[in-house]
Coordinates of C-alpha atoms in Angstrom, one line a residue:
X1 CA 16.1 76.0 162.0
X2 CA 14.8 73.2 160.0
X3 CA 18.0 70.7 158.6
X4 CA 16.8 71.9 155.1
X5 CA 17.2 75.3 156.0
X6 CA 20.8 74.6 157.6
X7 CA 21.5 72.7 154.3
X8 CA 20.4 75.6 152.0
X9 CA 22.3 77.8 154.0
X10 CA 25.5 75.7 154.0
X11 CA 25.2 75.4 150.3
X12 CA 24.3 79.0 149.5
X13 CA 27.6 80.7 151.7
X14 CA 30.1 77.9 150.4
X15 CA 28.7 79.2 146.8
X16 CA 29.6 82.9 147.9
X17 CA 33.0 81.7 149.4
X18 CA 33.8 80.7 146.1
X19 CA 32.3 83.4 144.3
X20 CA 34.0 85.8 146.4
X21 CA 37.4 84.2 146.2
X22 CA 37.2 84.2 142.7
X23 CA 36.0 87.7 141.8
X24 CA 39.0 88.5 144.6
X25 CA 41.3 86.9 142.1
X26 CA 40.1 88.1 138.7
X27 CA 40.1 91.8 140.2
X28 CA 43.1 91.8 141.5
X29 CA 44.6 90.7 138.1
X30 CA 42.4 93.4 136.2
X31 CA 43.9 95.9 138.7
X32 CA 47.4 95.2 138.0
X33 CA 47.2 94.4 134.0
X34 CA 45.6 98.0 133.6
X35 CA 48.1 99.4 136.3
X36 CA 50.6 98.5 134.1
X37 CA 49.2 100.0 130.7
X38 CA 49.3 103.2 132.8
X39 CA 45.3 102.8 134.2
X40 CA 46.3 104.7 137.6
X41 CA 46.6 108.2 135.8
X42 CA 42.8 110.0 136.3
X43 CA 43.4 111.3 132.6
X44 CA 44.0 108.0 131.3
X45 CA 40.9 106.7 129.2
X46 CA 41.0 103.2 131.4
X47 CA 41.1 104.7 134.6
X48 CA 37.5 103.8 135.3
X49 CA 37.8 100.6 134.4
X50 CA 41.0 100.5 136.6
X51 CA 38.7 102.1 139.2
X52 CA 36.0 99.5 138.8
X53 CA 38.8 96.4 139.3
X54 CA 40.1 98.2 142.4
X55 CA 36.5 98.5 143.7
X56 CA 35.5 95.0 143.3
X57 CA 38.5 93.9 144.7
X58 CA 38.3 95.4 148.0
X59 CA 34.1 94.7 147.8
X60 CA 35.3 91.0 146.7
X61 CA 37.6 90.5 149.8
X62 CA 35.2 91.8 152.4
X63 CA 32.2 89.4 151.1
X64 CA 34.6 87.0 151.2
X65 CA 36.2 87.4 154.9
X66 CA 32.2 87.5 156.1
X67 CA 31.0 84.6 153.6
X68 CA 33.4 82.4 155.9
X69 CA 32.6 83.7 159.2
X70 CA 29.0 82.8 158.2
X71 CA 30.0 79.8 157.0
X72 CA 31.3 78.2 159.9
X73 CA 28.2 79.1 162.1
X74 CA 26.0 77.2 159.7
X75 CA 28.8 74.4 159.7
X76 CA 28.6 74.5 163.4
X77 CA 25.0 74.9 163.5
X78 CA 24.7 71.2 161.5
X79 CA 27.4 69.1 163.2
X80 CA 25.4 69.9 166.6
X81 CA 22.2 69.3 165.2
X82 CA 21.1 72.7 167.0
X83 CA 20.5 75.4 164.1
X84 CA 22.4 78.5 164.2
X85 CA 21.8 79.5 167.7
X86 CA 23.2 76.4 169.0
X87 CA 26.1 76.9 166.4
X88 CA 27.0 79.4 167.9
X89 CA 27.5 78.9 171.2
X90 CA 29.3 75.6 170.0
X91 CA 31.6 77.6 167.9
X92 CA 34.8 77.8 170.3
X93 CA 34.7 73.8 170.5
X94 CA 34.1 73.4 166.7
X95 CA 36.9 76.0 166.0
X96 CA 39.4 73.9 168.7
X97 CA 38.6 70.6 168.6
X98 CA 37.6 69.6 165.0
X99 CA 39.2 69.2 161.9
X100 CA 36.9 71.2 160.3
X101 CA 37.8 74.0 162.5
X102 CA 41.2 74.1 162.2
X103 CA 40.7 74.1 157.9
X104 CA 38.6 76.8 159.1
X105 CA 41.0 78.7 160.8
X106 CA 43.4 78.9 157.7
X107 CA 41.3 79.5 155.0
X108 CA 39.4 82.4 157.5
X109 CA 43.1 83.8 158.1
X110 CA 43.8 83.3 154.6
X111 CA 41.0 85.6 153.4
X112 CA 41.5 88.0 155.9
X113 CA 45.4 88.3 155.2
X114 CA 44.1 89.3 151.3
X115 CA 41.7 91.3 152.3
X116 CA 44.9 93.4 154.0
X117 CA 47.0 92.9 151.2
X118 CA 44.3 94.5 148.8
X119 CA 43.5 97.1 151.6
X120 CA 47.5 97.9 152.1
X121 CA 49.1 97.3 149.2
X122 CA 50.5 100.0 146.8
X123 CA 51.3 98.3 144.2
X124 CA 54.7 96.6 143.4
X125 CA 55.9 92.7 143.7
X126 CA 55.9 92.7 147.8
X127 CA 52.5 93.9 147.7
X128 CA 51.7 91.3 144.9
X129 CA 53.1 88.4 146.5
X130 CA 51.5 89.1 150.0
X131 CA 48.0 89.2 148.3
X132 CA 48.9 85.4 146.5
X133 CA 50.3 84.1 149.8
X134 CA 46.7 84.6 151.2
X135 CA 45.4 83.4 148.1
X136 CA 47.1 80.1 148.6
X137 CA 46.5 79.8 152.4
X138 CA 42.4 80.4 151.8
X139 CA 42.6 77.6 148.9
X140 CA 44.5 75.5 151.1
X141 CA 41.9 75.7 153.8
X142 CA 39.2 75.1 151.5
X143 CA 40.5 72.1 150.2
X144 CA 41.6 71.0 153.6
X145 CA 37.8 70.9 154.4
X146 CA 36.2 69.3 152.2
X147 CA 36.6 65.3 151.0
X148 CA 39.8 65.7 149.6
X149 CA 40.8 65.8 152.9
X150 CA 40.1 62.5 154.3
X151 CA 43.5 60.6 153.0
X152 CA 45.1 63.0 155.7
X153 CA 47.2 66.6 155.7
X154 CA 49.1 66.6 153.8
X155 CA 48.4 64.2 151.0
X156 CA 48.3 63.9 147.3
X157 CA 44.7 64.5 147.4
X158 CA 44.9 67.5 149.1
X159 CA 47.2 69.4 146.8
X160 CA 45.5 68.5 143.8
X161 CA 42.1 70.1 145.7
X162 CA 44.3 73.5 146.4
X163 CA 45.3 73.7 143.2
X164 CA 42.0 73.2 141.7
X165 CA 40.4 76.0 143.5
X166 CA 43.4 78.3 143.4
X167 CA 43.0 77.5 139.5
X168 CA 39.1 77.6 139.4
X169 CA 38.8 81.4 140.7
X170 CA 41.9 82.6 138.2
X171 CA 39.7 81.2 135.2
X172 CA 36.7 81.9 137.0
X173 CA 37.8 85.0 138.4
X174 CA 39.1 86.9 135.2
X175 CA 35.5 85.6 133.5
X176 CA 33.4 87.7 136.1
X177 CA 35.5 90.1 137.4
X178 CA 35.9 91.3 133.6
X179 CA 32.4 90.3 131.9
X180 CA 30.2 91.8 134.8
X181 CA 32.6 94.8 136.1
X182 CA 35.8 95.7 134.3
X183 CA 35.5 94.9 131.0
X184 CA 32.2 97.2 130.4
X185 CA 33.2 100.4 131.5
X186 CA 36.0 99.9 128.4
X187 CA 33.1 100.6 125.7
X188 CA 34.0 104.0 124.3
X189 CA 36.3 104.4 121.1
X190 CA 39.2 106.0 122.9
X191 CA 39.6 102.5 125.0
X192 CA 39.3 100.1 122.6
X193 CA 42.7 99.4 122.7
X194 CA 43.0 99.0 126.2
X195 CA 40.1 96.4 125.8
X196 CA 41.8 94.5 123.3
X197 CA 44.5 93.9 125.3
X198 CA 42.5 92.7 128.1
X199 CA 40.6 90.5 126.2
X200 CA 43.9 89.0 124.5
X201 CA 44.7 88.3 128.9
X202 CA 41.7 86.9 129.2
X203 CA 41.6 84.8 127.0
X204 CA 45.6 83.2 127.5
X205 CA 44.7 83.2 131.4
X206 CA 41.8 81.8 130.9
X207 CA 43.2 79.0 128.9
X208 CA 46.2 78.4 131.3
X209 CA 44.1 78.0 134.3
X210 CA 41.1 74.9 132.5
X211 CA 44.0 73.4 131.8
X212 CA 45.1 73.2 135.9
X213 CA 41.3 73.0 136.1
X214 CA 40.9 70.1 134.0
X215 CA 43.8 67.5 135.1
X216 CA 43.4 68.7 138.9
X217 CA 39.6 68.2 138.5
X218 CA 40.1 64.4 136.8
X219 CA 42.0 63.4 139.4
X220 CA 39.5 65.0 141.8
X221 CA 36.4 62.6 140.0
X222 CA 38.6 59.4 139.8
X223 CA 39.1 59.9 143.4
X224 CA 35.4 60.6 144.1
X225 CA 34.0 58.1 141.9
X226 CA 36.5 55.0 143.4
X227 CA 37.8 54.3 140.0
X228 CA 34.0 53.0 138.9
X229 CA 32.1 55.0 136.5
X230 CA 28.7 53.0 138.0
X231 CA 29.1 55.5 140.4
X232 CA 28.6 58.3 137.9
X233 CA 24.8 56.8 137.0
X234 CA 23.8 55.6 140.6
X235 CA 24.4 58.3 142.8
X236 CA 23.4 61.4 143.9
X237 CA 27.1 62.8 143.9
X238 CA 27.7 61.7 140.2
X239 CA 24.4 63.3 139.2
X240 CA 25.6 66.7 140.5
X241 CA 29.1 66.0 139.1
X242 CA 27.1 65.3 135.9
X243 CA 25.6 68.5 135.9
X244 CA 28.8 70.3 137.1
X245 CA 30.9 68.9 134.2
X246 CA 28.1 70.2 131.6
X247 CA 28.3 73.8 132.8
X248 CA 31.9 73.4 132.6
X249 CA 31.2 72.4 129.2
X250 CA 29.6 75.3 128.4
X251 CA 31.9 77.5 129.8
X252 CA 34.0 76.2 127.5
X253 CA 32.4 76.0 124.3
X254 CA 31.6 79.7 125.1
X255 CA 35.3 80.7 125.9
X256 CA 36.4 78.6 122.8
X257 CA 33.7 80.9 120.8
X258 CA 35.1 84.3 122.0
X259 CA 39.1 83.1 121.5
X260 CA 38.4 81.6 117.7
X261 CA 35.7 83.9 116.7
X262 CA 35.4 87.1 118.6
X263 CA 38.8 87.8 119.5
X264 CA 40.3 87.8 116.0
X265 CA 37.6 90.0 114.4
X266 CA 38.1 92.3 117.5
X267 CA 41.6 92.4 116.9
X268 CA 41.3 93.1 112.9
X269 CA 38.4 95.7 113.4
X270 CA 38.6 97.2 116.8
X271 CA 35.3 97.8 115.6
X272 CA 32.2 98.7 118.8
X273 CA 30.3 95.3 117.4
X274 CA 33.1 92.8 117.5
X275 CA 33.7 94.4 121.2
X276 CA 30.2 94.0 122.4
X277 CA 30.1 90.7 120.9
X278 CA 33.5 89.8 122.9
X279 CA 32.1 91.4 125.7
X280 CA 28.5 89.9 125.6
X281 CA 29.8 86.1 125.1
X282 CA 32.3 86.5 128.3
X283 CA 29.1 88.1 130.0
X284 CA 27.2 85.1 129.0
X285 CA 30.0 83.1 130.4
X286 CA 30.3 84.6 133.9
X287 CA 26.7 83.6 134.8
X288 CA 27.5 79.9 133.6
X289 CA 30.5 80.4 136.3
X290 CA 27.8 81.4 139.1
X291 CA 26.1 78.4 138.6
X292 CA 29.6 76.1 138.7
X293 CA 30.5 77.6 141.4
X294 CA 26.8 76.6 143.2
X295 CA 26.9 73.5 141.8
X296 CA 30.2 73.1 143.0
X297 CA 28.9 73.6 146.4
X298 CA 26.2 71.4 146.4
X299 CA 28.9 68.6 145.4
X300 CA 30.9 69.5 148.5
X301 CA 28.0 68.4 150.8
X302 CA 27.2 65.6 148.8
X303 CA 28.7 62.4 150.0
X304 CA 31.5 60.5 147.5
X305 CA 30.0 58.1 145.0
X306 CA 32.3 55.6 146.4
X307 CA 30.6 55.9 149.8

């Protein structure tokens, strides 16, 4: 395989590591808000949508457990220069002997540890906090592989990288999980409550986690850029950044739109257009997520501007 090939394959499974993760997130929080407005009864008018969170959950987890088995044999593939098929017969050394590896290995068990909390778990806080403890190892991982990582484990850079894509999938999460599964199959009369209410958690969440997003992420540029905004203009990882930060601008001009605009006519009206349009608008904002999340993956291969 061709380098451009390994690189487009590099780029296109750290995107669905992070897509994953995040759907994994927002699904599982969809699952237990609407397990708590009494979802899990069949005759309850949100059990489908209850239905559809648990679904995408457990669909969410497994992509997300093979997105990073796949991701290491491309990763292993470039570092030996060999494609995938020598990738893979380097994969015990790359999995032993590199730094990469061992990131690997915790954000893999990470994954797969949520993947059994979401297949074991029957609800409750043990089964709650088992699921978040292999949230946190998989974002740890992650950020223990990419730049962030090259002041040393651990380190203040570090951190700041976990907690910036533990709090990217919550607010990215809740946006796709609910605009392209949950929130739709909440579009009869009889669940417009139940919608409301969701939105209302969107919406608060949402909010919460840019926040965590934004001061995590500035500390993540400053770091990338060396402190010198000449970086921003005159290299290629500034140009991504560029484009990253304007998606995340949209995303939020188009969350702001839905919390002062939508949201309160939905709440006055309950009416079915001031619910499509609340509904349409976070739609509209999941797809601006997929393409954060690629472009976010594009910046990971990208060498620092300060480089």
């Amino acid at each position: 395989m061709s380098a451009s090939g390994l690189l487009i394959g590099q780029v296109a499974l750290t995107a669905l590591v992070h897509v994953a993760f995040a759907f994994a997130i927002g699904s599982a929080l969809f699952e237990r808000w609407l397990a708590a407005d009494g979802a899990l009864a069949r005759t309850a008018p949100s059990h489908a949508a209850w239905h559809r969170a648990r679904a995408s959950l457990m669909a969410a987890a497994f992509a997300l457990v093979l997105a990073e088995g796949g991701w290491l044999l491309y990763e292993a593939g470039a570092m030996t220069g060999a494609g995938v098929a020598g990738g893979l017969a380097a994969l015990p050394d790359v999995v032993g002997t590199t730094h990469v590896g061992h990131a690997w290995c915790v954000a893999f068990a990470g994954a797969a540890w949520l993947l059994m909390a979401a297949l074991l778990s029957r609800g409750g806080r043990f089964g709650a906090g088992m699921f978040w403890l292999g949230a946190l190892a998989s974002a740890a991982g992650t950020a223990a592989i990419g730049h962030a990582a090259d002041a040393g484990i651990p380190s203040l850079g570090w951190a700041m990288q976990a907690v910036h894509v533990l709090a990217t999938a919550v607010w990215g999460g809740v946006v796709l999980a609910g605009g392209l599964v949950v929130l739709p199959a909440l579009d009869t009369s009889i669940t417009r409550i139940a919608l409301i209410r969701l939105a209302d958690r969107v919406s608060n969440v949402s909010l919460a986690a840019f926040c965590v997003v934004l001061i995590s992420g500035l500390v993540g540029a400053q770091r990338g850029l060396g402190g010198s905004f000449a970086a921003l203009r005159g290299t290629a990882w500034g140009h991504v950044l560029t484009l990253k930060l304007s998606l995340v601008l949209l995303a939020v001009v188009l969350g702001a739109l839905n919390r002062t605009s939508a949201l309160p006519r939905l709440r006055r009206s309950a009416s079915t257009l001031d619910a499509h349009t609340f509904r349409n608008v976070l739609h509209l904002e999941a797809l601006v997520m997929v393409a954060i999340f690629v472009t976010a993956a594009v910046l990971g291969l990208t060498p620092p501007g300060h480089t």
